[in-house]
Amino acid sequence: MKKDTQLLIEIEHYRSLLNDAAKNTPLISEEMIDYSQKLDQLLNEYDDLVYKSIIYQ
């Protein structure tokens, strides 16, 4: 599987976890912060990957 596709799958997974947890969990809980940080990390990785693919074309 291509790296960009794998990242998009993981991004959607953590976005879903974050949204589901937000229904019953305080936004400042450790669980929410962990999901949010992981989602941020994945989004940054995806952004870097896309940016590099544009630069090196």
Short mmCIF file of N, CA, C and O in Angstrom, two decimals:
data_model
loop_
_atom_site.label_atom_id
_atom_site.label_comp_id
_atom_site.label_asym_id
_atom_site.label_seq_id
_atom_site.Cartn_x
_atom_site.Cartn_y
_atom_site.Cartn_z
N MET A 1 0.84 -1.18 0.00
CA MET A 1 0.00 0.00 0.00
C MET A 1 0.89 1.24 0.00
O MET A 1 1.89 1.29 0.71
N LYS A 2 0.51 2.22 -0.79
CA LYS A 2 1.29 3.45 -0.86
C LYS A 2 1.22 4.21 0.46
O LYS A 2 0.24 4.13 1.19
N LYS A 3 2.29 4.93 0.74
CA LYS A 3 2.40 5.68 2.00
C LYS A 3 1.26 6.69 2.16
O LYS A 3 0.68 6.81 3.25
N ASP A 4 0.91 7.40 1.09
CA ASP A 4 -0.16 8.40 1.21
C ASP A 4 -1.50 7.75 1.51
O ASP A 4 -2.27 8.25 2.34
N THR A 5 -1.75 6.61 0.92
CA THR A 5 -3.01 5.89 1.18
C THR A 5 -3.06 5.40 2.61
O THR A 5 -4.09 5.54 3.29
N GLN A 6 -1.95 4.86 3.09
CA GLN A 6 -1.89 4.40 4.48
C GLN A 6 -2.11 5.54 5.45
O GLN A 6 -2.83 5.40 6.43
N LEU A 7 -1.49 6.68 5.18
CA LEU A 7 -1.68 7.84 6.05
C LEU A 7 -3.14 8.30 6.05
O LEU A 7 -3.68 8.63 7.11
N LEU A 8 -3.77 8.32 4.91
CA LEU A 8 -5.17 8.74 4.84
C LEU A 8 -6.07 7.79 5.64
O LEU A 8 -7.01 8.24 6.31
N ILE A 9 -5.78 6.51 5.59
CA ILE A 9 -6.55 5.54 6.37
C ILE A 9 -6.36 5.79 7.87
O ILE A 9 -7.33 5.80 8.64
N GLU A 10 -5.12 6.01 8.28
CA GLU A 10 -4.85 6.28 9.70
C GLU A 10 -5.47 7.61 10.13
O GLU A 10 -6.00 7.72 11.25
N ILE A 11 -5.40 8.61 9.28
CA ILE A 11 -6.01 9.91 9.59
C ILE A 11 -7.50 9.74 9.83
O ILE A 11 -8.04 10.25 10.82
N GLU A 12 -8.16 9.03 8.95
CA GLU A 12 -9.60 8.82 9.12
C GLU A 12 -9.91 8.03 10.38
O GLU A 12 -10.88 8.31 11.08
N HIS A 13 -9.07 7.05 10.69
CA HIS A 13 -9.26 6.26 11.90
C HIS A 13 -9.19 7.14 13.15
O HIS A 13 -10.07 7.09 14.02
N TYR A 14 -8.15 7.96 13.25
CA TYR A 14 -8.00 8.82 14.43
C TYR A 14 -9.03 9.94 14.46
O TYR A 14 -9.47 10.34 15.54
N ARG A 15 -9.44 10.41 13.31
CA ARG A 15 -10.50 11.43 13.27
C ARG A 15 -11.80 10.83 13.82
O ARG A 15 -12.51 11.47 14.61
N SER A 16 -12.08 9.61 13.44
CA SER A 16 -13.27 8.92 13.93
C SER A 16 -13.19 8.67 15.44
O SER A 16 -14.16 8.91 16.17
N LEU A 17 -12.03 8.20 15.90
CA LEU A 17 -11.85 7.99 17.34
C LEU A 17 -12.05 9.29 18.11
O LEU A 17 -12.72 9.31 19.16
N LEU A 18 -11.48 10.35 17.61
CA LEU A 18 -11.59 11.65 18.27
C LEU A 18 -13.05 12.12 18.32
O LEU A 18 -13.53 12.56 19.37
N ASN A 19 -13.74 12.00 17.20
CA ASN A 19 -15.14 12.42 17.16
C ASN A 19 -16.02 11.58 18.07
O ASN A 19 -16.88 12.11 18.78
N ASP A 20 -15.81 10.28 18.08
CA ASP A 20 -16.59 9.40 18.94
C ASP A 20 -16.32 9.67 20.41
O ASP A 20 -17.24 9.73 21.23
N ALA A 21 -15.05 9.84 20.75
CA ALA A 21 -14.69 10.10 22.15
C ALA A 21 -15.22 11.45 22.62
O ALA A 21 -15.59 11.61 23.79
N ALA A 22 -15.29 12.42 21.72
CA ALA A 22 -15.74 13.76 22.09
C ALA A 22 -17.20 13.78 22.56
O ALA A 22 -17.61 14.68 23.28
N LYS A 23 -17.97 12.78 22.19
CA LYS A 23 -19.37 12.72 22.58
C LYS A 23 -19.54 12.46 24.07
O LYS A 23 -20.53 12.88 24.66
N ASN A 24 -18.56 11.76 24.68
CA ASN A 24 -18.71 11.36 26.08
C ASN A 24 -17.50 11.67 26.96
O ASN A 24 -17.49 11.29 28.12
N THR A 25 -16.50 12.30 26.40
CA THR A 25 -15.26 12.53 27.13
C THR A 25 -14.95 14.02 27.16
O THR A 25 -15.09 14.70 26.14
N PRO A 26 -14.52 14.55 28.31
CA PRO A 26 -14.13 15.95 28.36
C PRO A 26 -13.00 16.25 27.36
O PRO A 26 -12.09 15.43 27.18
N LEU A 27 -13.08 17.39 26.73
CA LEU A 27 -12.10 17.74 25.70
C LEU A 27 -10.68 17.84 26.25
O LEU A 27 -9.72 17.69 25.50
N ILE A 28 -10.54 18.10 27.53
CA ILE A 28 -9.20 18.24 28.11
C ILE A 28 -8.70 16.93 28.74
O ILE A 28 -7.68 16.92 29.42
N SER A 29 -9.41 15.84 28.49
CA SER A 29 -8.96 14.55 29.04
C SER A 29 -7.70 14.07 28.32
O SER A 29 -7.42 14.46 27.18
N GLU A 30 -6.97 13.20 28.98
CA GLU A 30 -5.74 12.67 28.38
C GLU A 30 -6.05 11.88 27.11
O GLU A 30 -5.30 11.95 26.13
N GLU A 31 -7.15 11.16 27.11
CA GLU A 31 -7.55 10.39 25.93
C GLU A 31 -7.75 11.31 24.72
O GLU A 31 -7.24 11.04 23.62
N MET A 32 -8.45 12.41 24.92
CA MET A 32 -8.71 13.35 23.83
C MET A 32 -7.42 14.01 23.36
O MET A 32 -7.21 14.19 22.16
N ILE A 33 -6.57 14.37 24.29
CA ILE A 33 -5.30 15.00 23.94
C ILE A 33 -4.43 14.03 23.15
O ILE A 33 -3.83 14.41 22.13
N ASP A 34 -4.39 12.77 23.57
CA ASP A 34 -3.61 11.75 22.84
C ASP A 34 -4.12 11.58 21.41
O ASP A 34 -3.32 11.55 20.47
N TYR A 35 -5.44 11.45 21.26
CA TYR A 35 -6.01 11.30 19.91
C TYR A 35 -5.70 12.52 19.06
O TYR A 35 -5.35 12.41 17.89
N SER A 36 -5.86 13.68 19.65
CA SER A 36 -5.63 14.93 18.92
C SER A 36 -4.17 15.06 18.48
O SER A 36 -3.88 15.44 17.34
N GLN A 37 -3.25 14.73 19.37
CA GLN A 37 -1.83 14.81 19.03
C GLN A 37 -1.46 13.82 17.95
O GLN A 37 -0.69 14.13 17.05
N LYS A 38 -2.00 12.61 18.03
CA LYS A 38 -1.72 11.61 17.01
C LYS A 38 -2.29 12.06 15.66
O LYS A 38 -1.62 11.93 14.63
N LEU A 39 -3.49 12.61 15.67
CA LEU A 39 -4.09 13.11 14.43
C LEU A 39 -3.25 14.25 13.85
O LEU A 39 -3.00 14.28 12.64
N ASP A 40 -2.81 15.15 14.68
CA ASP A 40 -1.94 16.24 14.22
C ASP A 40 -0.66 15.69 13.59
O ASP A 40 -0.23 16.16 12.53
N GLN A 41 -0.06 14.70 14.23
CA GLN A 41 1.16 14.09 13.71
C GLN A 41 0.92 13.49 12.33
O GLN A 41 1.69 13.69 11.39
N LEU A 42 -0.16 12.75 12.20
CA LEU A 42 -0.48 12.11 10.92
C LEU A 42 -0.78 13.14 9.83
O LEU A 42 -0.34 13.00 8.68
N LEU A 43 -1.50 14.19 10.19
CA LEU A 43 -1.80 15.25 9.22
C LEU A 43 -0.52 15.96 8.77
O LEU A 43 -0.37 16.28 7.59
N ASN A 44 0.39 16.17 9.69
CA ASN A 44 1.67 16.79 9.34
C ASN A 44 2.49 15.88 8.42
O ASN A 44 3.10 16.35 7.45
N GLU A 45 2.49 14.60 8.72
CA GLU A 45 3.20 13.64 7.86
C GLU A 45 2.61 13.65 6.45
O GLU A 45 3.35 13.65 5.46
N TYR A 46 1.29 13.65 6.37
CA TYR A 46 0.63 13.66 5.06
C TYR A 46 0.94 14.95 4.31
O TYR A 46 1.26 14.93 3.12
N ASP A 47 0.88 16.06 5.02
CA ASP A 47 1.19 17.35 4.41
C ASP A 47 2.62 17.38 3.87
O ASP A 47 2.85 17.83 2.75
N ASP A 48 3.56 16.87 4.66
CA ASP A 48 4.96 16.80 4.22
C ASP A 48 5.10 15.92 2.98
O ASP A 48 5.82 16.27 2.04
N LEU A 49 4.43 14.80 2.98
CA LEU A 49 4.50 13.88 1.86
C LEU A 49 3.95 14.53 0.58
O LEU A 49 4.57 14.46 -0.48
N VAL A 50 2.82 15.18 0.69
CA VAL A 50 2.21 15.85 -0.47
C VAL A 50 3.09 17.00 -0.94
O VAL A 50 3.33 17.15 -2.14
N TYR A 51 3.60 17.78 0.00
CA TYR A 51 4.46 18.91 -0.36
C TYR A 51 5.71 18.43 -1.10
O TYR A 51 6.07 18.99 -2.13
N LYS A 52 6.33 17.37 -0.59
CA LYS A 52 7.53 16.85 -1.25
C LYS A 52 7.23 16.29 -2.63
O LYS A 52 8.03 16.43 -3.53
N SER A 53 6.08 15.69 -2.78
CA SER A 53 5.73 15.14 -4.09
C SER A 53 5.50 16.26 -5.11
O SER A 53 5.79 16.09 -6.28
N ILE A 54 5.02 17.40 -4.65
CA ILE A 54 4.82 18.56 -5.55
C ILE A 54 6.16 19.17 -5.91
O ILE A 54 6.43 19.48 -7.07
N ILE A 55 7.03 19.32 -4.93
CA ILE A 55 8.34 19.94 -5.12
C ILE A 55 9.21 19.12 -6.08
O ILE A 55 9.90 19.66 -6.93
N TYR A 56 9.18 17.80 -5.92
CA TYR A 56 10.10 16.94 -6.67
C TYR A 56 9.52 16.39 -7.98
O TYR A 56 10.08 15.49 -8.56
N GLN A 57 8.43 16.95 -8.43
CA GLN A 57 7.87 16.50 -9.70
C GLN A 57 8.55 17.15 -10.86
O GLN A 57 9.05 18.17 -10.89
#
